[in-house]
Amino acid sequence: MRKKEPEDTGFDINSIPGIAGRSPKNSCEMPQALINRLPVYFRCLRDLINRDVLKVSSQELSDICGVSPSQLRQDMKYFGGLGQRGYGYNVMRLYNSISETLGVGRKYSAVIIGAGRLGEALYESRLFEQRGVWVKGVFDVSREKTGKEFGAVTVRGTEELCDFCRENRIDIAVICFPCLEKEEVTGLLKDCGVSGVWNFSQVRLDGEELGVPVENICTGDSLMMLTYEMSVRDNRKDENKA
Amino acid sequence: MRKKEPEDTGFDINSIPGIAGRSPKNSCEMPQALINRLPVYFRCLRDLINRDVLKVSSQELSDICGVSPSQLRQDMKYFGGLGQRGYGYNVMRLYNSISETLGVGRKYSAVIIGAGRLGEALYESRLFEQRGVWVKGVFDVSREKTGKEFGAVTVRGTEELCDFCRENRIDIAVICFPCLEKEEVTGLLKDCGVSGVWNFSQVRLDGEELGVPVENICTGDSLMMLTYEMSVRDNRKDENKA
DNA sequence: TAGATTGTTAATCGATTAACAATC
DNA sequence: TAGATTGTTAATCGATTAACAATC
């Protein structure tokens, strides 16, 4: 995990003039904390555009996004001087820059696997189109579900999944069936050639193991964070009574 | 935001013997980073219990949870000496301690508002019961949905929501309808007396504004993080080609 | 006892904040 | 020009890691 062993070389590269400071690491590498904030900036800037706002100051935008003005300006550095001193930021240019970083506009394609209530709710939501992702197919293991019409697509059996993904160059598999073992997913996706997995099942998937990026939607963890906060407040009340 | 203004008092409280170090802040106050890991520990320990594992070392548990052994031991301090040197941790005691902190066992009650596909999917999932939350009612604005049977409960109209919550001392409101303005939620929950909100709608809610803890499920943000990671890898590939 | 593993300290790393000079 | 607001530096804060003494 460590990047530098302070004792194992006799000199410090930063002490050499001309090398020091030129590229402290890779100047393009964004800190993880900023990456986690990108979707928030994306959402808030989109709202500003919908309200026809053309310019925004770090103070205003930071209020909307729930970060400090200082932090916002620190973050915006990575999008290359889109601000103007004395004026603020051009909303549209900032939005475009952040969208590009997030891969909106790359037109990724997806299939939903699992045609239950969750799969249907997702299919009908605006989630995908708003973010430049195109759902090209829906699949299910169950014979009862296959053939069913889902908006513009027909639910197919999972035995067709691999061929469909390869023929249509599908990028993302959305896991919407209640799976019990992660091997179920590994088996299903083997040979499909997708380059990303969006996982709504109860089993946490590991991107390292699958070899492609994975995002897990951990609703259970979220519910626990809620009961934690509620419990902290309840404990405080109990203490005040005693 | 700042906790301390270094220049505005003439002395440093930590320099006074007997006060310094006794309670650096509140010794019970857990760091935020640890709080965010609690649901992970909860889930992993539950899995160990289901597999009848009785003891676990910091090395083993940290592997399972995806943290470093050092970090895990640092975290476990807050649960008060549940480890034994040369042996490890008692799985059940650790699980109980973390569960209690998370508020499992407080038996919170909830209502689901919105009887669409998402609401139905949530109602039928094991999410709530596994975490000690009891769903006592389902509500919807639509006349078409009210009266429908949802497992053991009947869908009620939202006009009954407030009375129901008060009569049944409901703790949590689960927002499952596609709302466009946060005022819709504020209006609906006013006078319901719930002490927590679990929000699946597209509009982000703010706990400060509502006066109770809120957890937002931001599926859109998650999808953006996935396309970000995919895009980073695609960019790398493109560079290698060029 | 000897081996194993925790609890704890100090060092390091990364993220945030404050402040102000640069400049539109 | 004068006022406003960014870009950037240095200080601070909080989280993580390494290492080892304490002890089961």
mmCIF file of C-alpha atoms (C1' of nucleotides) in Angstrom, chain A residues 1-2, chain B residues 34 37 41 57-63 65-78 89, chain C residues 5-12, chain D residues 15-20:
data_model
loop_
_atom_site.group_PDB
_atom_site.id
_atom_site.type_symbol
_atom_site.label_atom_id
_atom_site.label_comp_id
_atom_site.label_asym_id
_atom_site.label_seq_id
_atom_site.Cartn_x
_atom_site.Cartn_y
_atom_site.Cartn_z
ATOM 1 C CA MET A 1 0.000 0.000 0.000
ATOM 2 C CA ARG A 2 2.811 2.430 0.799
ATOM 3 C CA LEU B 34 -15.406 3.951 11.312
ATOM 4 C CA ARG B 37 -17.563 0.751 8.048
ATOM 5 C CA TYR B 41 -18.531 -5.370 9.861
ATOM 6 C CA SER B 57 -8.400 -12.956 14.377
ATOM 7 C CA SER B 58 -7.932 -9.380 13.208
ATOM 8 C CA GLN B 59 -6.029 -10.795 10.233
ATOM 9 C CA GLU B 60 -8.906 -13.062 9.148
ATOM 10 C CA LEU B 61 -11.703 -10.574 9.767
ATOM 11 C CA SER B 62 -9.851 -7.759 8.027
ATOM 12 C CA ASP B 63 -9.416 -9.992 4.961
ATOM 13 C CA CYS B 65 -14.113 -7.054 5.393
ATOM 14 C CA GLY B 66 -11.587 -5.595 2.990
ATOM 15 C CA VAL B 67 -9.719 -3.432 5.495
ATOM 16 C CA SER B 68 -6.206 -3.689 6.949
ATOM 17 C CA PRO B 69 -5.596 -5.679 10.153
ATOM 18 C CA SER B 70 -4.216 -2.551 11.749
ATOM 19 C CA GLN B 71 -7.314 -0.575 10.916
ATOM 20 C CA LEU B 72 -9.581 -3.322 12.140
ATOM 21 C CA ARG B 73 -7.863 -3.435 15.545
ATOM 22 C CA GLN B 74 -7.938 0.340 15.701
ATOM 23 C CA ASP B 75 -11.713 0.215 15.041
ATOM 24 C CA MET B 76 -12.434 -2.572 17.514
ATOM 25 C CA LYS B 77 -11.079 -0.474 20.380
ATOM 26 C CA TYR B 78 -14.379 1.391 20.358
ATOM 27 C CA TYR B 89 -12.137 -11.952 18.889
ATOM 28 C "C1'" DT C 5 -2.359 -11.965 18.598
ATOM 29 C "C1'" DT C 6 -4.152 -7.893 20.618
ATOM 30 C "C1'" DG C 7 -3.882 -2.948 22.143
ATOM 31 C "C1'" DT C 8 -1.443 1.183 21.566
ATOM 32 C "C1'" DT C 9 1.922 4.561 20.097
ATOM 33 C "C1'" DA C 10 4.166 7.265 16.703
ATOM 34 C "C1'" DA C 11 4.819 8.145 11.865
ATOM 35 C "C1'" DT C 12 2.744 8.871 7.613
ATOM 36 C "C1'" DA D 15 -7.640 8.656 8.927
ATOM 37 C "C1'" DT D 16 -4.440 4.998 7.981
ATOM 38 C "C1'" DT D 17 -0.358 2.310 8.566
ATOM 39 C "C1'" DA D 18 3.668 0.274 10.737
ATOM 40 C "C1'" DA D 19 5.677 -1.578 14.528
ATOM 41 C "C1'" DC D 20 6.172 -3.556 18.834
#
